[in-house]
PDB file of C-alpha atoms and ligand atoms in Angstrom:
ATOM      1  CA  MET M 275       1.085  14.572   5.397  1.00 60.00           C
ATOM      2  CA  GLY M 276       4.312  13.199   6.887  1.00 77.00           C
ATOM      3  CA  LYS M 277       6.441  10.639   5.139  1.00 95.00           C
ATOM      4  CA  ASP M 278       6.438   7.224   6.777  1.00 98.00           C
ATOM      5  CA  VAL M 279       7.782   3.701   6.457  1.00 98.00           C
ATOM      6  CA  ILE M 280       5.102   0.986   6.339  1.00 98.00           C
ATOM      7  CA  ILE M 281       6.201  -2.554   7.207  1.00 98.00           C
ATOM      8  CA  ALA M 282       4.530  -5.233   5.049  1.00 98.00           C
ATOM      9  CA  CYS M 283       3.664  -7.866   7.655  1.00 98.00           C
ATOM     10  CA  ASP M 284       3.402 -10.741   5.190  1.00 96.00           C
ATOM     11  CA  PHE M 285       3.065 -13.449   7.832  1.00 96.00           C
ATOM     12  CA  SER M 286       0.578 -16.310   7.762  1.00 92.00           C
ATOM     13  CA  SER M 287      -0.460 -16.292  11.416  1.00 96.00           C
ATOM     14  CA  LYS M 288      -1.220 -14.043  14.345  1.00 97.00           C
ATOM     15  CA  GLU M 289       1.548 -15.671  16.395  1.00 97.00           C
ATOM     16  CA  ALA M 290       4.240 -14.944  13.833  1.00 97.00           C
ATOM     17  CA  THR M 291       3.018 -11.367  13.360  1.00 98.00           C
ATOM     18  CA  LEU M 292       2.841 -10.503  17.047  1.00 97.00           C
ATOM     19  CA  ALA M 293       6.211 -12.150  17.749  1.00 97.00           C
ATOM     20  CA  PHE M 294       7.657  -9.945  15.004  1.00 98.00           C
ATOM     21  CA  LEU M 295       6.048  -6.759  16.362  1.00 98.00           C
ATOM     22  CA  ASP M 296       7.117  -7.606  19.935  1.00 97.00           C
ATOM     23  CA  GLN M 297      10.724  -6.993  18.914  1.00 97.00           C
ATOM     24  CA  PHE M 298       9.922  -3.285  18.432  1.00 97.00           C
ATOM     25  CA  SER M 299       9.463  -2.690  22.166  1.00 89.00           C
ATOM     26  CA  GLY M 300       8.034   0.777  22.593  1.00 87.00           C
ATOM     27  CA  LYS M 301       8.164   1.683  18.889  1.00 93.00           C
ATOM     28  CA  LYS M 302       4.953   1.484  16.902  1.00 97.00           C
ATOM     29  CA  PRO M 303       5.728   1.208  13.203  1.00 98.00           C
ATOM     30  CA  TYR M 304       3.000   1.659  10.578  1.00 98.00           C
ATOM     31  CA  VAL M 305       1.929  -1.863   9.588  1.00 98.00           C
ATOM     32  CA  LYS M 306       0.504  -3.270   6.338  1.00 98.00           C
ATOM     33  CA  ILE M 307      -1.866  -6.226   6.704  1.00 98.00           C
ATOM     34  CA  GLY M 308      -2.507  -8.062   3.453  1.00 97.00           C
ATOM     35  CA  MET M 309      -4.852 -10.763   2.239  1.00 96.00           C
ATOM     36  CA  GLU M 310      -2.818 -13.681   3.582  1.00 95.00           C
ATOM     37  CA  LEU M 311      -2.901 -12.576   7.204  1.00 97.00           C
ATOM     38  CA  PHE M 312      -6.420 -11.112   7.035  1.00 98.00           C
ATOM     39  CA  TYR M 313      -7.928 -14.261   5.512  1.00 97.00           C
ATOM     40  CA  ALA M 314      -6.081 -16.437   8.031  1.00 96.00           C
ATOM     41  CA  GLU M 315      -6.971 -14.487  11.152  1.00 97.00           C
ATOM     42  CA  GLY M 316      -9.963 -12.310  10.268  1.00 97.00           C
ATOM     43  CA  PRO M 317     -10.789  -8.815  11.550  1.00 98.00           C
ATOM     44  CA  ALA M 318      -9.570  -9.743  15.060  1.00 98.00           C
ATOM     45  CA  ILE M 319      -5.934  -9.402  13.959  1.00 98.00           C
ATOM     46  CA  VAL M 320      -6.630  -5.853  12.775  1.00 98.00           C
ATOM     47  CA  ARG M 321      -8.255  -4.934  16.092  1.00 98.00           C
ATOM     48  CA  GLU M 322      -5.411  -6.478  18.061  1.00 98.00           C
ATOM     49  CA  ILE M 323      -2.637  -4.666  16.178  1.00 98.00           C
ATOM     50  CA  LYS M 324      -4.609  -1.415  16.336  1.00 98.00           C
ATOM     51  CA  ALA M 325      -5.074  -1.838  20.096  1.00 97.00           C
ATOM     52  CA  ARG M 326      -1.283  -2.150  20.390  1.00 97.00           C
ATOM     53  CA  GLY M 327      -1.050   1.379  18.997  1.00 97.00           C
ATOM     54  CA  HIS M 328       0.019   0.837  15.387  1.00 98.00           C
ATOM     55  CA  GLN M 329      -1.342   2.636  12.341  1.00 98.00           C
ATOM     56  CA  ILE M 330      -2.660   0.113   9.818  1.00 98.00           C
ATOM     57  CA  PHE M 331      -2.765  -0.038   6.024  1.00 98.00           C
ATOM     58  CA  LEU M 332      -5.295  -2.779   5.235  1.00 98.00           C
ATOM     59  CA  ASP M 333      -4.221  -4.017   1.805  1.00 98.00           C
ATOM     60  CA  LEU M 334      -7.215  -5.999   0.537  1.00 98.00           C
ATOM     61  CA  LYS M 335      -7.442  -4.475  -2.980  1.00 98.00           C
ATOM     62  CA  LEU M 336     -11.216  -4.421  -3.357  1.00 98.00           C
ATOM     63  CA  HIS M 337     -12.724  -4.788  -6.845  1.00 98.00           C
ATOM     64  CA  ASP M 338     -16.450  -5.446  -7.334  1.00 98.00           C
ATOM     65  CA  ILE M 339     -19.635  -3.605  -8.306  1.00 98.00           C
ATOM     66  CA  PRO M 340     -19.885  -0.135  -6.704  1.00 98.00           C
ATOM     67  CA  ASN M 341     -22.628  -1.083  -4.245  1.00 98.00           C
ATOM     68  CA  THR M 342     -20.732  -4.121  -2.922  1.00 98.00           C
ATOM     69  CA  VAL M 343     -17.495  -2.181  -2.559  1.00 98.00           C
ATOM     70  CA  LYS M 344     -19.332   0.646  -0.809  1.00 98.00           C
ATOM     71  CA  LYS M 345     -20.781  -1.758   1.765  1.00 98.00           C
ATOM     72  CA  ALA M 346     -17.536  -3.669   2.222  1.00 98.00           C
ATOM     73  CA  MET M 347     -15.664  -0.394   2.754  1.00 98.00           C
ATOM     74  CA  ALA M 348     -18.169   0.619   5.426  1.00 97.00           C
ATOM     75  CA  VAL M 349     -17.276  -2.575   7.314  1.00 96.00           C
ATOM     76  CA  LEU M 350     -13.519  -1.976   6.935  1.00 96.00           C
ATOM     77  CA  SER M 351     -13.854   1.614   8.089  1.00 94.00           C
ATOM     78  CA  GLY M 352     -15.482   0.312  11.289  1.00 95.00           C
ATOM     79  CA  LEU M 353     -12.198  -1.498  12.005  1.00 96.00           C
ATOM     80  CA  ASP M 354     -10.622   1.926  12.503  1.00 94.00           C
ATOM     81  CA  VAL M 355      -7.795   1.346  10.026  1.00 97.00           C
ATOM     82  CA  ASP M 356      -5.776   4.263   8.660  1.00 98.00           C
ATOM     83  CA  MET M 357      -5.428   3.292   4.992  1.00 98.00           C
ATOM     84  CA  VAL M 358      -7.361   0.952   2.678  1.00 98.00           C
ATOM     85  CA  ASN M 359      -7.088   0.228  -1.029  1.00 98.00           C
ATOM     86  CA  LEU M 360      -8.961  -0.919  -4.128  1.00 98.00           C
ATOM     87  CA  HIS M 361      -8.364  -1.508  -7.835  1.00 98.00           C
ATOM     88  CA  ALA M 362      -8.694   1.592 -10.021  1.00 98.00           C
ATOM     89  CA  ALA M 363      -9.817  -0.841 -12.767  1.00 97.00           C
ATOM     90  CA  GLY M 364     -13.148  -1.016 -10.902  1.00 98.00           C
ATOM     91  CA  THR M 365     -13.995   2.395 -12.489  1.00 97.00           C
ATOM     92  CA  ARG M 366     -14.645   5.822 -11.041  1.00 98.00           C
ATOM     93  CA  ALA M 367     -18.184   4.837  -9.974  1.00 98.00           C
ATOM     94  CA  MET M 368     -16.711   2.064  -7.834  1.00 98.00           C
ATOM     95  CA  MET M 369     -14.083   4.384  -6.336  1.00 98.00           C
ATOM     96  CA  GLU M 370     -16.744   6.998  -5.529  1.00 98.00           C
ATOM     97  CA  GLY M 371     -18.896   4.285  -3.929  1.00 98.00           C
ATOM     98  CA  ALA M 372     -15.899   3.204  -1.872  1.00 98.00           C
ATOM     99  CA  LEU M 373     -15.346   6.728  -0.578  1.00 98.00           C
ATOM    100  CA  GLU M 374     -18.983   7.045   0.383  1.00 98.00           C
ATOM    101  CA  GLY M 375     -18.942   3.710   2.206  1.00 98.00           C
ATOM    102  CA  VAL M 376     -15.677   4.291   4.016  1.00 98.00           C
ATOM    103  CA  THR M 377     -16.629   7.702   5.437  1.00 98.00           C
ATOM    104  CA  ARG M 378     -17.633   7.347   9.086  1.00 94.00           C
ATOM    105  CA  PRO M 379     -20.708   9.062  10.505  1.00 93.00           C
ATOM    106  CA  ASP M 380     -18.478  11.751  12.055  1.00 95.00           C
ATOM    107  CA  GLY M 381     -17.007  12.560   8.615  1.00 96.00           C
ATOM    108  CA  THR M 382     -13.588  10.962   9.246  1.00 97.00           C
ATOM    109  CA  ARG M 383     -12.273   8.152   7.067  1.00 98.00           C
ATOM    110  CA  PRO M 384      -9.129   6.166   6.363  1.00 98.00           C
ATOM    111  CA  LEU M 385      -6.960   7.190   3.407  1.00 98.00           C
ATOM    112  CA  VAL M 386      -8.162   5.431   0.241  1.00 98.00           C
ATOM    113  CA  ILE M 387      -5.462   4.413  -2.223  1.00 98.00           C
ATOM    114  CA  ALA M 388      -5.868   2.849  -5.684  1.00 98.00           C
ATOM    115  CA  VAL M 389      -3.871   0.053  -7.249  1.00 97.00           C
ATOM    116  CA  THR M 390      -3.261   1.008 -10.893  1.00 94.00           C
ATOM    117  CA  GLN M 391      -1.681  -1.924 -12.728  1.00 88.00           C
ATOM    118  CA  LEU M 392      -0.212  -4.691 -10.605  1.00 87.00           C
ATOM    119  CA  THR M 393       3.542  -4.892 -11.072  1.00 81.00           C
ATOM    120  CA  SER M 394       3.045  -8.550 -12.008  1.00 84.00           C
ATOM    121  CA  THR M 395       1.102  -7.457 -15.114  1.00 87.00           C
ATOM    122  CA  SER M 396       3.306  -7.061 -18.182  1.00 89.00           C
ATOM    123  CA  GLN M 397       2.652  -5.068 -21.329  1.00 92.00           C
ATOM    124  CA  GLU M 398       2.281  -8.347 -23.225  1.00 92.00           C
ATOM    125  CA  ARG M 399      -0.335  -9.833 -20.823  1.00 92.00           C
ATOM    126  CA  MET M 400      -2.265  -6.553 -20.846  1.00 92.00           C
ATOM    127  CA  GLN M 401      -2.501  -6.659 -24.618  1.00 94.00           C
ATOM    128  CA  GLU M 402      -3.086 -10.360 -25.125  1.00 95.00           C
ATOM    129  CA  GLU M 403      -5.273 -11.216 -22.156  1.00 95.00           C
ATOM    130  CA  LEU M 404      -6.955  -7.930 -21.258  1.00 94.00           C
ATOM    131  CA  LEU M 405      -7.057  -6.383 -24.749  1.00 95.00           C
ATOM    132  CA  ILE M 406      -5.614  -3.130 -23.378  1.00 95.00           C
ATOM    133  CA  SER M 407      -3.383  -1.754 -26.102  1.00 95.00           C
ATOM    134  CA  ALA M 408      -2.155   1.493 -24.487  1.00 95.00           C
ATOM    135  CA  PRO M 409       1.415   1.431 -23.121  1.00 95.00           C
ATOM    136  CA  ILE M 410       1.500   0.248 -19.515  1.00 92.00           C
ATOM    137  CA  ASP M 411       3.022   3.529 -18.218  1.00 92.00           C
ATOM    138  CA  GLU M 412       0.194   5.475 -19.810  1.00 95.00           C
ATOM    139  CA  THR M 413      -2.363   3.129 -18.255  1.00 94.00           C
ATOM    140  CA  VAL M 414      -0.830   3.626 -14.813  1.00 94.00           C
ATOM    141  CA  ILE M 415      -0.975   7.423 -15.098  1.00 97.00           C
ATOM    142  CA  HIS M 416      -4.486   7.333 -16.609  1.00 97.00           C
ATOM    143  CA  TYR M 417      -5.752   5.127 -13.755  1.00 97.00           C
ATOM    144  CA  ALA M 418      -4.066   7.413 -11.232  1.00 98.00           C
ATOM    145  CA  ALA M 419      -5.811  10.416 -12.803  1.00 98.00           C
ATOM    146  CA  ASN M 420      -9.147   8.566 -12.595  1.00 98.00           C
ATOM    147  CA  ALA M 421      -8.493   7.871  -8.925  1.00 98.00           C
ATOM    148  CA  ALA M 422      -7.750  11.550  -8.320  1.00 98.00           C
ATOM    149  CA  LYS M 423     -10.939  12.580 -10.152  1.00 98.00           C
ATOM    150  CA  ALA M 424     -12.936  10.157  -8.006  1.00 98.00           C
ATOM    151  CA  GLY M 425     -11.562  11.949  -4.923  1.00 98.00           C
ATOM    152  CA  LEU M 426      -9.164   9.249  -3.748  1.00 98.00           C
ATOM    153  CA  ASP M 427      -6.067  10.146  -1.757  1.00 98.00           C
ATOM    154  CA  GLY M 428      -3.404   8.449  -3.860  1.00 98.00           C
ATOM    155  CA  VAL M 429      -2.085   5.333  -5.564  1.00 98.00           C
ATOM    156  CA  VAL M 430       0.202   2.402  -4.956  1.00 97.00           C
ATOM    157  CA  CYS M 431       2.980   2.637  -7.538  1.00 94.00           C
ATOM    158  CA  SER M 432       6.657   2.091  -8.126  1.00 90.00           C
ATOM    159  CA  PRO M 433       8.848   4.848  -6.654  1.00 92.00           C
ATOM    160  CA  MET M 434      10.018   5.325 -10.237  1.00 91.00           C
ATOM    161  CA  GLU M 435       6.487   6.435 -11.164  1.00 92.00           C
ATOM    162  CA  ALA M 436       6.004   8.664  -8.107  1.00 95.00           C
ATOM    163  CA  GLY M 437       7.353  11.832  -9.736  1.00 95.00           C
ATOM    164  CA  LYS M 438       5.126  11.519 -12.802  1.00 96.00           C
ATOM    165  CA  VAL M 439       2.055  10.707 -10.674  1.00 97.00           C
ATOM    166  CA  HIS M 440       2.661  13.872  -8.631  1.00 97.00           C
ATOM    167  CA  GLN M 441       3.119  15.888 -11.809  1.00 97.00           C
ATOM    168  CA  VAL M 442      -0.223  14.740 -13.231  1.00 98.00           C
ATOM    169  CA  CYS M 443      -2.314  14.385 -10.065  1.00 98.00           C
ATOM    170  CA  GLY M 444      -0.783  17.053  -7.831  1.00 97.00           C
ATOM    171  CA  GLU M 445       1.790  17.133  -5.054  1.00 96.00           C
ATOM    172  CA  LYS M 446      -0.783  16.292  -2.397  1.00 97.00           C
ATOM    173  CA  PHE M 447      -1.894  13.106  -4.171  1.00 98.00           C
ATOM    174  CA  LEU M 448      -0.132  10.342  -2.237  1.00 98.00           C
ATOM    175  CA  THR M 449       2.267   7.798  -3.690  1.00 98.00           C
ATOM    176  CA  VAL M 450       2.607   4.613  -1.661  1.00 98.00           C
ATOM    177  CA  THR M 451       5.546   2.694  -3.029  1.00 96.00           C
ATOM    178  CA  PRO M 452       6.716  -0.909  -2.579  1.00 96.00           C
ATOM    179  CA  GLY M 453       9.777  -2.319  -4.358  1.00 93.00           C
ATOM    180  CA  ILE M 454      12.249  -0.943  -1.809  1.00 96.00           C
ATOM    181  CA  ARG M 455      15.664  -2.495  -1.242  1.00 96.00           C
ATOM    182  CA  PHE M 456      18.813  -1.365   0.557  1.00 97.00           C
ATOM    183  CA  ALA M 457      21.742  -0.575  -1.732  1.00 94.00           C
ATOM    184  CA  ASP M 458      23.650  -3.554  -0.296  1.00 93.00           C
ATOM    185  CA  GLY M 459      20.577  -5.830  -0.033  1.00 89.00           C
ATOM    186  CA  ASP M 460      19.017  -8.770  -1.881  1.00 84.00           C
ATOM    187  CA  LYS M 461      16.444  -7.861  -4.587  1.00 81.00           C
ATOM    188  CA  GLY M 462      14.486 -11.116  -4.244  1.00 81.00           C
ATOM    189  CA  ASP M 463      11.633 -11.266  -6.782  1.00 78.00           C
ATOM    190  CA  GLN M 464      11.281  -7.480  -7.104  1.00 76.00           C
ATOM    191  CA  VAL M 465      12.550  -6.239 -10.452  1.00 77.00           C
ATOM    192  CA  ARG M 466      12.424  -2.437 -10.450  1.00 79.00           C
ATOM    193  CA  VAL M 467      13.712  -1.435  -7.038  1.00 89.00           C
ATOM    194  CA  THR M 468      14.929   1.737  -5.370  1.00 95.00           C
ATOM    195  CA  THR M 469      16.577   2.403  -2.025  1.00 97.00           C
ATOM    196  CA  PRO M 470      14.639   4.281   0.686  1.00 98.00           C
ATOM    197  CA  ALA M 471      16.844   7.331   0.003  1.00 98.00           C
ATOM    198  CA  GLN M 472      16.116   7.237  -3.743  1.00 97.00           C
ATOM    199  CA  ALA M 473      12.380   6.864  -3.052  1.00 97.00           C
ATOM    200  CA  LYS M 474      12.573   9.982  -0.878  1.00 97.00           C
ATOM    201  CA  GLU M 475      14.383  11.881  -3.600  1.00 96.00           C
ATOM    202  CA  ILE M 476      11.816  10.943  -6.266  1.00 95.00           C
ATOM    203  CA  GLY M 477       9.003  12.025  -3.969  1.00 95.00           C
ATOM    204  CA  SER M 478       7.328   8.896  -2.522  1.00 97.00           C
ATOM    205  CA  ASP M 479       5.069   9.713   0.397  1.00 98.00           C
ATOM    206  CA  TYR M 480       5.105   6.268   2.014  1.00 98.00           C
ATOM    207  CA  ILE M 481       7.436   3.357   1.346  1.00 98.00           C
ATOM    208  CA  VAL M 482       6.144  -0.182   1.876  1.00 98.00           C
ATOM    209  CA  VAL M 483       8.967  -2.450   2.981  1.00 98.00           C
ATOM    210  CA  GLY M 484       8.610  -6.184   3.573  1.00 97.00           C
ATOM    211  CA  ARG M 485      11.497  -8.631   3.455  1.00 96.00           C
ATOM    212  CA  PRO M 486      14.344  -6.110   3.859  1.00 97.00           C
ATOM    213  CA  ILE M 487      12.897  -5.647   7.381  1.00 98.00           C
ATOM    214  CA  THR M 488      10.988  -8.872   8.134  1.00 98.00           C
ATOM    215  CA  ALA M 489      13.794 -11.181   6.979  1.00 97.00           C
ATOM    216  CA  ALA M 490      16.650  -9.103   8.396  1.00 97.00           C
ATOM    217  CA  ALA M 491      18.854 -10.535  11.131  1.00 97.00           C
ATOM    218  CA  ASP M 492      17.946  -7.419  13.140  1.00 98.00           C
ATOM    219  CA  PRO M 493      14.509  -6.198  11.952  1.00 98.00           C
ATOM    220  CA  VAL M 494      14.449  -3.218  14.309  1.00 98.00           C
ATOM    221  CA  ALA M 495      17.820  -1.976  13.023  1.00 98.00           C
ATOM    222  CA  ALA M 496      16.636  -2.491   9.419  1.00 98.00           C
ATOM    223  CA  TYR M 497      13.445  -0.508  10.142  1.00 98.00           C
ATOM    224  CA  GLU M 498      15.456   2.279  11.755  1.00 98.00           C
ATOM    225  CA  ARG M 499      17.756   2.368   8.736  1.00 98.00           C
ATOM    226  CA  CYS M 500      14.689   2.822   6.483  1.00 98.00           C
ATOM    227  CA  VAL M 501      13.443   5.664   8.680  1.00 98.00           C
ATOM    228  CA  ARG M 502      16.860   7.328   8.668  1.00 98.00           C
ATOM    229  CA  GLU M 503      17.131   7.115   4.868  1.00 98.00           C
ATOM    230  CA  PHE M 504      13.511   7.968   4.029  1.00 98.00           C
ATOM    231  CA  VAL M 505      12.068  10.169   6.781  1.00 97.00           C
ATOM    232  CA  ASP M 506      14.813  11.948   8.719  1.00 90.00           C
TER     233      ASP M 506
HETATM  234  O1  LIG F 243       9.053  -8.062   0.758  1.00 73.24           O
HETATM  235  P1  LIG F 243       8.814  -6.863  -0.128  1.00 73.24           P
HETATM  236  O2  LIG F 243       9.512  -5.606   0.354  1.00 73.24           O
HETATM  237  O3  LIG F 243       9.069  -7.150  -1.583  1.00 73.24           O
HETATM  238  O4  LIG F 243       7.253  -6.592   0.068  1.00 73.24           O
HETATM  239  C1  LIG F 243       6.552  -5.609  -0.674  1.00 73.24           C
HETATM  240  C2  LIG F 243       5.105  -5.615  -0.285  1.00 73.24           C
HETATM  241  O5  LIG F 243       4.413  -4.736  -1.165  1.00 73.24           O
HETATM  242  C3  LIG F 243       4.409  -6.964  -0.399  1.00 73.24           C
HETATM  243  O6  LIG F 243       3.404  -7.014   0.607  1.00 73.24           O
HETATM  244  C4  LIG F 243       3.805  -6.922  -1.772  1.00 73.24           C
HETATM  245  O7  LIG F 243       2.665  -7.721  -1.868  1.00 73.24           O
HETATM  246  C5  LIG F 243       3.427  -5.441  -1.893  1.00 73.24           C
HETATM  247  N1  LIG F 243       3.288  -4.949  -3.256  1.00 73.24           N
HETATM  248  C6  LIG F 243       4.314  -4.977  -4.191  1.00 73.24           C
HETATM  249  N2  LIG F 243       4.111  -4.475  -5.454  1.00 73.24           N
HETATM  250  C7  LIG F 243       2.935  -3.952  -5.785  1.00 73.24           C
HETATM  251  C8  LIG F 243       1.876  -3.906  -4.870  1.00 73.24           C
HETATM  252  C9  LIG F 243       2.110  -4.418  -3.605  1.00 73.24           C
HETATM  253  O8  LIG F 243       5.399  -5.438  -3.876  1.00 73.24           O
HETATM  254  N3  LIG F 243       2.768  -3.427  -6.988  1.00 73.24           N
END
């Protein structure tokens, strides 16, 4: 599996998204579509970006009873996306249901990636609100191991966790890592960040990059810099 840079297209409309992608004349970066854009524009935006030749990570983070997730995944798989995700907290039965639902009649399927603990969840909130007393790092690795046992392809995690996830779940288990910033860039609201080059060194398989590309004065140059640091 080749390393790649995924651009988080966190835009609120089709117009803004397509205007952004138009700047990449000829190039077809891997694109992440999240809840904001999907809920605003519906499945049509996925079909349109796919028809333009991009690979798509549809980041909808499913979490429901196994049967519902299985059926929802079957619908998403019909959109011909390349990567989808769900919450590992939904249990192994839910993850197995998802895999069953997402597999197309010809046996192909998008990559299925699990969210372990959201980076917005702190140790304190986990203990007080969710009554989970294990250390957060242990929870992340435990959820990743559950995802691997369920047959999933990988997890979304911090690049800083990528090495440990590979150690526990195997080198082929994918780590998809947001929280990427250039060494000379603005951190914004991300706390634990790494550069594309550091993410490569630690062993991330895909980096997910939003504002360092989308808010750059020259987004195409920023994307190419990510590719140079992470892939080449
Ligand atoms: O703009 P920025 O590079 O911070 O965007 C990162 C993207 O990755 C956003 O779409 C954000 O929602 C997503 N993400 C994240 N941290 C996670 C999971 C997803 O930043 N733990």
